[in-house]
Tab-separated table of C-alpha atoms and ligand atoms in Angstrom:
chain	number	residue	atom	x	y	z
W	260	MET	CA	-29.124	29.825	-7.438
W	261	LEU	CA	-30.114	26.454	-6.696
W	262	ARG	CA	-26.942	25.288	-8.438
W	263	ASN	CA	-25.463	26.558	-4.591
W	264	ALA	CA	-28.100	25.135	-3.033
W	265	ASP	CA	-27.170	21.458	-4.290
W	266	LEU	CA	-23.588	22.481	-3.603
W	267	ALA	CA	-24.798	23.420	0.289
W	268	LEU	CA	-26.736	20.533	0.687
W	269	TYR	CA	-23.301	17.992	-0.640
W	270	ALA	CA	-21.739	19.750	1.703
W	271	ALA	CA	-24.271	19.436	4.538
W	272	LYS	CA	-24.771	15.597	3.432
W	273	ALA	CA	-21.007	14.904	3.396
W	274	GLU	CA	-21.031	15.825	6.832
W	275	GLY	CA	-23.472	13.092	7.676
W	276	ARG	CA	-26.914	13.435	9.100
W	277	ALA	CA	-28.628	15.842	11.019
W	278	THR	CA	-26.535	18.781	9.400
W	279	SER	CA	-27.344	22.360	7.752
W	280	ARG	CA	-25.233	23.688	5.577
W	281	ARG	CA	-24.841	28.027	4.104
W	282	TYR	CA	-23.674	28.285	0.548
W	283	ASP	CA	-20.753	29.846	0.912
W	284	PRO	CA	-18.248	30.928	-2.206
W	285	ARG	CA	-15.604	28.283	-1.035
W	286	LEU	CA	-17.589	25.693	-1.484
W	287	ASP	CA	-18.199	26.457	-5.463
W	288	GLU	CA	-13.753	27.063	-5.535
W	289	GLU	CA	-13.904	23.313	-3.666
W	290	THR	CA	-15.913	21.794	-6.546
W	291	GLN	CA	-13.887	23.690	-9.268
W	292	GLU	CA	-10.552	22.218	-7.852
W	293	ARG	CA	-11.623	18.486	-7.862
W	294	ARG	CA	-13.661	19.394	-11.065
W	295	ARG	CA	-9.409	20.394	-12.460
W	296	LEU	CA	-8.071	17.743	-10.114
W	297	GLU	CA	-10.373	15.010	-11.419
W	298	ILE	CA	-9.787	15.840	-15.659
W	299	GLY	CA	-5.868	16.313	-14.570
W	300	LEU	CA	-5.833	13.039	-13.866
W	301	ARG	CA	-7.597	11.575	-16.581
W	302	HIS	CA	-5.373	13.169	-18.536
W	303	ALA	CA	-1.930	11.404	-16.788
W	304	ILE	CA	-3.664	7.795	-16.950
W	305	ASP	CA	-3.774	8.526	-20.617
W	306	GLY	CA	-0.737	10.821	-21.388
W	307	GLY	CA	1.426	8.983	-19.354
W	308	GLU	CA	2.518	11.004	-16.078
W	309	LEU	CA	2.326	8.628	-13.510
W	310	GLU	CA	4.971	6.924	-13.137
W	311	LEU	CA	5.469	3.493	-10.321
W	312	HIS	CA	8.239	3.627	-7.534
W	313	TYR	CA	8.993	0.610	-5.996
W	314	GLN	CA	10.393	0.148	-2.266
W	315	PRO	CA	12.706	-2.710	-1.087
W	316	LEU	CA	11.545	-5.388	0.739
W	317	MET	CA	14.431	-6.598	3.343
W	318	ASN	CA	14.141	-10.758	4.228
W	319	ALA	CA	14.217	-10.247	8.302
W	320	LYS	CA	16.352	-13.047	8.248
W	321	ASN	CA	19.219	-13.083	6.017
W	322	GLY	CA	18.912	-9.554	4.908
W	323	GLU	CA	18.194	-10.445	1.185
W	324	ILE	CA	15.684	-8.120	-0.935
W	325	THR	CA	13.392	-10.599	-1.936
W	326	GLY	CA	11.170	-8.011	-3.724
W	327	ALA	CA	9.010	-4.766	-3.645
W	328	GLU	CA	5.760	-3.231	-3.604
W	329	ALA	CA	4.703	-0.231	-6.227
W	330	LEU	CA	3.603	2.742	-5.137
W	331	VAL	CA	2.316	5.317	-7.735
W	332	ARG	CA	3.290	8.327	-7.883
W	333	TRP	CA	1.876	11.390	-10.214
W	334	ASN	CA	3.982	13.108	-11.838
W	335	HIS	CA	2.531	16.853	-12.591
W	336	PRO	CA	3.748	19.330	-15.200
W	337	GLU	CA	2.907	21.986	-12.697
W	338	ARG	CA	3.379	20.493	-9.050
W	339	GLY	CA	5.377	18.299	-9.575
W	340	LEU	CA	5.203	14.256	-7.951
W	341	ILE	CA	2.028	13.574	-5.986
W	342	PRO	CA	1.861	11.139	-3.441
W	343	PRO	CA	-1.138	9.308	-3.787
W	344	ILE	CA	-2.473	10.501	-0.692
W	345	ASP	CA	-3.376	13.408	-2.644
W	346	PHE	CA	-5.146	11.592	-5.958
W	347	ILE	CA	-6.562	7.791	-4.451
W	348	GLY	CA	-9.842	8.938	-3.209
W	349	LEU	CA	-10.334	11.421	-5.870
W	350	ALA	CA	-9.970	8.767	-8.359
W	351	GLU	CA	-11.845	6.271	-5.780
W	352	GLU	CA	-14.946	7.954	-5.843
W	353	THR	CA	-14.660	9.573	-9.650
W	354	GLY	CA	-13.947	5.719	-10.939
W	355	LEU	CA	-10.881	6.776	-12.268
W	356	ILE	CA	-9.308	4.468	-9.863
W	357	LEU	CA	-9.756	1.402	-12.723
W	358	PRO	CA	-8.442	2.697	-15.285
W	359	LEU	CA	-5.865	3.980	-13.117
W	360	GLY	CA	-5.476	0.156	-11.259
W	361	ASP	CA	-5.037	-1.546	-14.190
W	362	TRP	CA	-2.137	0.823	-15.112
W	363	VAL	CA	-0.828	0.255	-11.909
W	364	LEU	CA	-1.226	-3.685	-12.968
W	365	ARG	CA	-0.164	-3.716	-15.898
W	366	THR	CA	2.666	-1.634	-15.427
W	367	ALA	CA	4.265	-3.504	-12.599
W	368	CYS	CA	4.168	-6.611	-14.382
W	369	ALA	CA	6.199	-5.567	-16.996
W	370	GLN	CA	8.974	-4.038	-14.463
W	371	ALA	CA	8.914	-6.959	-12.635
W	372	ALA	CA	9.492	-9.414	-15.104
W	373	THR	CA	12.782	-7.800	-16.371
W	374	TRP	CA	13.954	-8.501	-12.679
W	375	PRO	CA	15.449	-11.501	-11.698
W	376	ALA	CA	13.195	-14.448	-11.113
W	377	HIS	CA	13.254	-14.919	-7.202
W	378	ILE	CA	11.846	-10.794	-7.200
W	379	THR	CA	8.185	-10.330	-6.534
W	380	VAL	CA	6.016	-6.968	-6.360
W	381	ALA	CA	3.251	-6.373	-4.555
W	382	VAL	CA	0.839	-3.836	-5.891
W	383	ASN	CA	-1.554	-2.087	-3.566
W	384	LEU	CA	-5.835	-2.218	-4.878
W	385	SER	CA	-8.317	-0.396	-3.327
W	386	PRO	CA	-12.075	-1.641	-2.654
W	387	ALA	CA	-13.497	-0.234	-5.390
W	388	GLN	CA	-11.112	-2.227	-7.702
W	389	PHE	CA	-13.408	-4.864	-5.757
W	390	ARG	CA	-16.547	-3.625	-6.920
W	391	ASP	CA	-15.356	-4.330	-10.348
W	392	PRO	CA	-16.507	-8.161	-11.296
W	393	THR	CA	-13.806	-8.127	-14.179
W	394	LEU	CA	-10.970	-7.433	-11.425
W	395	ALA	CA	-9.776	-11.027	-11.578
W	396	SER	CA	-9.230	-11.448	-15.486
W	397	VAL	CA	-7.705	-8.047	-15.324
W	398	VAL	CA	-5.380	-9.253	-13.078
W	399	MET	CA	-4.889	-12.455	-14.915
W	400	SER	CA	-3.955	-10.643	-18.503
W	401	ALA	CA	-1.764	-8.188	-16.644
W	402	LEU	CA	0.172	-11.267	-15.711
W	403	SER	CA	0.085	-13.206	-18.962
W	404	SER	CA	1.261	-10.229	-21.377
W	405	SER	CA	3.913	-9.114	-19.288
W	406	GLY	CA	5.181	-13.100	-18.900
W	407	LEU	CA	5.316	-12.539	-14.952
W	408	ALA	CA	5.155	-15.958	-13.311
W	409	PRO	CA	1.872	-15.470	-10.708
W	410	ASN	CA	3.354	-16.202	-8.078
W	411	ARG	CA	5.918	-13.401	-8.037
W	412	LEU	CA	2.578	-10.883	-7.565
W	413	GLU	CA	1.385	-9.918	-4.488
W	414	LEU	CA	-1.843	-8.281	-3.594
W	415	GLU	CA	-2.416	-6.006	-0.920
W	416	ILE	CA	-5.629	-5.799	0.140
W	417	THR	CA	-6.819	-3.323	3.055
W	418	GLU	CA	-9.811	-4.766	5.562
W	419	GLY	CA	-12.155	-2.045	3.830
W	420	VAL	CA	-12.153	-4.412	0.859
W	421	LEU	CA	-13.672	-6.676	3.333
W	422	LEU	CA	-16.724	-4.602	4.276
W	423	ASN	CA	-18.935	-4.566	1.320
W	424	ASP	CA	-20.569	-7.887	-0.532
W	425	GLU	CA	-17.996	-10.077	1.323
W	426	ALA	CA	-19.336	-13.034	-0.440
W	427	ARG	CA	-18.395	-12.126	-3.822
W	428	THR	CA	-14.685	-10.152	-2.343
W	429	LEU	CA	-13.951	-13.641	-0.818
W	430	ALA	CA	-14.965	-15.718	-4.026
W	431	THR	CA	-12.573	-13.270	-6.156
W	432	LEU	CA	-9.841	-13.393	-3.828
W	433	ALA	CA	-10.070	-17.632	-4.005
W	434	CYS	CA	-9.872	-17.326	-7.852
W	435	LEU	CA	-6.391	-15.692	-7.348
W	436	LYS	CA	-4.493	-17.342	-4.687
W	437	GLU	CA	-6.076	-20.754	-7.135
W	438	ALA	CA	-3.824	-18.881	-9.900
W	439	GLY	CA	-0.537	-18.985	-7.887
W	440	VAL	CA	-1.243	-15.368	-6.639
W	441	ARG	CA	-0.603	-14.247	-3.606
W	442	ILE	CA	-2.428	-11.658	-0.660
W	443	SER	CA	-1.173	-10.133	1.617
W	444	MET	CA	-3.334	-8.086	4.620
W	445	ASP	CA	-1.854	-4.706	4.416
W	446	ASP	CA	-1.922	-1.756	7.755
W	447	PHE	CA	-2.857	-4.540	10.265
W	448	GLY	CA	-3.534	-3.088	13.421
W	449	THR	CA	-5.534	-0.303	12.211
W	450	GLY	CA	-8.691	0.081	11.450
W	451	TYR	CA	-11.575	-3.003	12.771
W	452	SER	CA	-8.746	-5.603	12.515
W	453	SER	CA	-11.555	-8.444	12.234
W	454	LEU	CA	-10.069	-11.782	13.492
W	455	SER	CA	-12.544	-13.501	11.732
W	456	TYR	CA	-10.920	-12.083	8.126
W	457	LEU	CA	-8.347	-14.249	9.386
W	458	ARG	CA	-10.494	-17.259	9.363
W	459	LYS	CA	-12.236	-16.638	6.297
W	460	PHE	CA	-10.020	-16.589	4.247
W	461	PRO	CA	-6.130	-17.585	3.620
W	462	PHE	CA	-3.663	-15.077	3.777
W	463	ASP	CA	-0.080	-15.610	2.394
W	464	LYS	CA	1.494	-12.102	4.274
W	465	ILE	CA	0.244	-9.917	7.357
W	466	LYS	CA	1.893	-6.126	6.585
W	467	ILE	CA	1.667	-4.784	10.352
W	468	ASP	CA	0.571	-1.336	10.160
W	469	GLN	CA	3.621	1.438	10.408
W	470	SER	CA	2.075	3.129	13.547
W	471	PHE	CA	3.037	0.551	15.803
W	472	VAL	CA	6.467	0.228	14.829
W	473	ARG	CA	6.510	4.173	15.182
W	474	GLN	CA	6.421	4.284	18.900
W	475	ILE	CA	9.284	1.441	19.415
W	476	PRO	CA	11.281	1.574	21.437
W	477	GLU	CA	9.551	4.443	24.120
W	478	ASP	CA	6.194	2.696	24.297
W	479	SER	CA	5.756	-1.053	25.267
W	480	GLU	CA	2.058	-1.032	24.477
W	481	SER	CA	3.053	-1.507	20.470
W	482	ALA	CA	6.068	-3.726	21.076
W	483	ALA	CA	2.926	-5.681	22.680
W	484	ILE	CA	0.637	-5.336	19.925
W	485	ILE	CA	3.383	-6.239	17.867
W	486	ARG	CA	4.761	-9.405	19.358
W	487	ALA	CA	1.322	-11.304	19.536
W	488	ILE	CA	0.556	-10.542	16.089
W	489	ILE	CA	4.135	-11.780	14.855
W	490	THR	CA	3.249	-14.994	17.265
W	491	MET	CA	-0.723	-15.374	15.639
W	492	SER	CA	0.323	-14.477	12.296
W	493	SER	CA	2.845	-18.137	12.895
W	494	CYS	CA	0.215	-19.745	15.043
W	495	LEU	CA	-1.724	-19.504	11.491
W	496	GLY	CA	1.102	-19.844	9.230
W	497	ILE	CA	0.872	-16.180	7.977
W	498	ALA	CA	4.200	-14.305	6.861
W	499	THR	CA	4.666	-10.797	8.330
W	500	THR	CA	6.687	-7.873	7.400
W	501	VAL	CA	6.279	-4.951	10.098
W	502	GLU	CA	6.352	-1.247	7.528
W	503	GLY	CA	7.398	1.903	8.137
W	504	VAL	CA	10.878	0.844	9.818
W	505	GLU	CA	13.313	3.914	11.058
W	506	THR	CA	15.727	3.042	12.740
W	507	GLY	CA	18.080	0.458	13.641
W	508	GLU	CA	16.911	-0.087	17.236
W	509	GLN	CA	13.013	-0.743	15.065
W	510	LEU	CA	14.470	-2.791	12.376
W	511	ALA	CA	16.834	-4.988	15.767
W	512	PHE	CA	13.282	-4.872	17.117
W	513	SER	CA	11.301	-6.511	14.207
W	514	VAL	CA	14.114	-9.050	13.275
W	515	ALA	CA	14.502	-10.690	16.863
W	516	GLU	CA	10.824	-10.538	17.730
W	517	GLY	CA	10.714	-13.022	14.526
W	518	CYS	CA	8.914	-11.073	11.573
W	519	ASP	CA	10.192	-12.178	8.079
W	520	THR	CA	9.703	-8.937	5.962
W	521	ILE	CA	10.932	-5.534	6.485
W	522	GLN	CA	9.749	-2.451	5.452
W	523	GLY	CA	10.960	0.590	5.893
W	524	TYR	CA	13.165	4.088	5.525
W	525	HIS	CA	15.812	2.577	7.076
W	526	ILE	CA	16.300	-0.216	4.573
W	527	SER	CA	14.970	1.882	1.968
W	528	ARG	CA	12.930	5.081	0.677
W	529	PRO	CA	10.585	4.295	-2.972
W	530	LEU	CA	13.039	4.311	-5.359
W	531	ASN	CA	12.340	5.140	-9.339
W	532	GLU	CA	12.562	1.580	-10.719
W	533	ALA	CA	16.307	2.782	-12.231
W	534	ALA	CA	17.269	3.266	-8.869
W	535	PHE	CA	15.499	-0.445	-7.753
W	536	GLN	CA	17.642	-1.909	-10.394
W	537	ARG	CA	20.470	-0.619	-9.282
W	538	VAL	CA	19.799	-1.846	-4.936
W	539	LEU	CA	19.533	-5.304	-6.839
W	540	GLU	CA	22.008	-5.081	-8.666
W	541	VAL	CA	24.785	-2.911	-6.174
W	542	THR	CA	23.253	-3.212	-2.302
W	543	GLN	CA	22.663	-7.171	-2.736
W	544	PRO	CA	25.472	-8.512	-0.220
W	545	ILE	CA	26.162	-5.216	2.082
W	546	MET	CA	22.357	-5.852	3.516
W	547	PRO	CA	23.104	-9.741	5.212
W	548	THR	CA	26.360	-7.485	7.092
W	549	THR	CA	23.902	-4.492	9.009
W	550	VAL	CA	21.218	-6.915	9.938
W	551	ARG	CA	23.002	-9.453	11.355
W	552	ARG	CA	25.083	-6.517	12.705
W	553	TYR	CA	21.672	-4.724	13.824
W	554	ASN	CA	20.513	-8.045	15.422
W	555	HIS	CA	23.750	-9.441	17.806
W	556	GLU	CA	24.446	-5.750	18.981
W	557	LEU	CA	21.115	-4.141	19.467
W	558	LYS	CA	19.402	-6.191	20.470
W	559	ASP	CA	20.014	-4.882	24.097
W	560	ALA	CA	18.909	-1.597	23.586
W	561	LEU	CA	15.110	-3.788	22.457
W	562	PRO	CA	11.852	-2.685	25.290
W	563	ALA	CA	11.618	-5.756	27.987
W	564	ALA	CA	9.272	-8.363	27.083
Y	636	C2E	P1	0.925	1.592	2.050
Y	636	C2E	O1	0.437	0.729	0.908
Y	636	C2E	O2	0.907	1.098	3.323
Y	636	C2E	O3	2.547	1.904	1.360
Y	636	C2E	C1	3.346	2.302	2.498
Y	636	C2E	C2	3.208	3.703	2.976
Y	636	C2E	O4	4.280	4.104	3.391
Y	636	C2E	C3	3.910	4.730	1.418
Y	636	C2E	O5	3.876	5.580	1.315
Y	636	C2E	C4	5.478	4.251	1.603
Y	636	C2E	O6	6.325	5.191	0.940
Y	636	C2E	C5	5.103	4.827	3.411
Y	636	C2E	N1	6.684	4.280	3.698
Y	636	C2E	C6	7.305	3.134	3.486
Y	636	C2E	N2	8.198	3.304	4.786
Y	636	C2E	C7	8.036	4.474	5.341
Y	636	C2E	C8	8.950	4.664	6.585
Y	636	C2E	O7	10.147	4.105	7.191
Y	636	C2E	N3	8.611	5.353	7.268
Y	636	C2E	C9	7.461	6.556	6.945
Y	636	C2E	N4	6.965	7.822	7.321
Y	636	C2E	N5	6.555	6.223	5.611
Y	636	C2E	C10	7.107	5.154	5.142
Y	636	C2E	P2	3.018	6.212	-0.376
Y	636	C2E	O8	3.565	5.459	-1.638
Y	636	C2E	O9	2.961	7.631	-0.089
Y	636	C2E	O10	1.493	5.716	-0.213
Y	636	C2E	C11	0.572	5.765	0.915
Y	636	C2E	C12	-1.022	4.472	0.185
Y	636	C2E	O11	-1.232	4.654	-0.739
Y	636	C2E	C13	-0.429	3.467	0.635
Y	636	C2E	O12	0.286	2.829	1.460
Y	636	C2E	C14	-1.506	2.717	-0.697
Y	636	C2E	O13	-2.383	2.723	0.781
Y	636	C2E	C15	-1.849	3.785	-1.424
Y	636	C2E	N6	-1.544	3.560	-2.697
Y	636	C2E	C16	0.332	3.570	-3.295
Y	636	C2E	N7	0.126	2.834	-4.249
Y	636	C2E	C17	-0.688	2.917	-4.452
Y	636	C2E	C18	-1.680	2.045	-6.105
Y	636	C2E	O14	-1.116	1.957	-6.924
Y	636	C2E	N8	-2.372	1.706	-5.651
Y	636	C2E	C19	-3.462	2.068	-4.349
Y	636	C2E	N9	-5.427	2.153	-4.501
Y	636	C2E	N10	-3.584	2.121	-3.478
Y	636	C2E	C20	-2.233	2.933	-3.223
Y	637	MG	MG1	0.709	-1.264	0.802
Y	638	MG	MG1	0.754	-0.353	4.901
């Protein structure tokens, strides 16, 4: 009875203050499902069930592939490929994000070290990783053991990283930047999007959240917001990536607005490592023609300024 009362208490707490919950057998099932997932994830990290997929990043000016974002997947023996949204939260709550993040960094650096020297790799870091005082040395160790040049590694952080213990986080970021690693602000335009962060830390790149480009061409507000972020970033000397570009029109709009890098299904979905290597070998010369075509032919279809 006490255990069940506890489950109800946790459920009430999870919903915020001044609320009550009765025990419900479903709470038990949820707890057990989480526990199973946690044990499975622990096993996945040690047992080689994680894999990285790479989504190509395209230079908006000349159509060349300049790098890729590493995106983790859990290749579950029964459930197949599980997307990060289904396990990153659990990994953060249980502390498993530290060994998971370590694995992602080491694997991404080791694989990128085998790519041509001008191709970069971007790795996502979650706020929980910044609470670990050894983060900077974990990154440096991944670089040195792979032999990857620091300027080929980009770390993507969301503003959630800067919400707590800002001073220590900024010190860690400064230390990484000093070592030559590049730092990007991910999903910009969602959350609080405090502009003061842009003054506090010299980000190398801003990634404009995909929710804005998704509304192009119908929504003139989204178009205005993308335009404004690109203008602001360029005044600050920060490069921009438009995320989630799915159509030729969205590509044409982003290119015409002067963003630096394009990412999205229209260029390529995330690929396994072997397939990404083939993109680097095969499609490199095709991309510039594609961009030039969209840039010139489809500009007329853009929403008005
Ligand atoms: P993110 O860093 O913003 O990554 C971009 C996400 O958008 C990826 O989803 C990608 O597959 C998806 N995407 C890219 N282009 C398009 C498009 O044109 N249309 C649509 N609908 N989606 C597009 P994914 O791989 O499911 O990852 C989701 C999030 O999970 C990532 O968002 C990132 O926050 C997190 N994540 C992924 N890998 C890692 C990791 O290794 N560590 C941590 N801490 N987080 C990760
Ligand atoms: Mg990202
Ligand atoms: Mg993003």
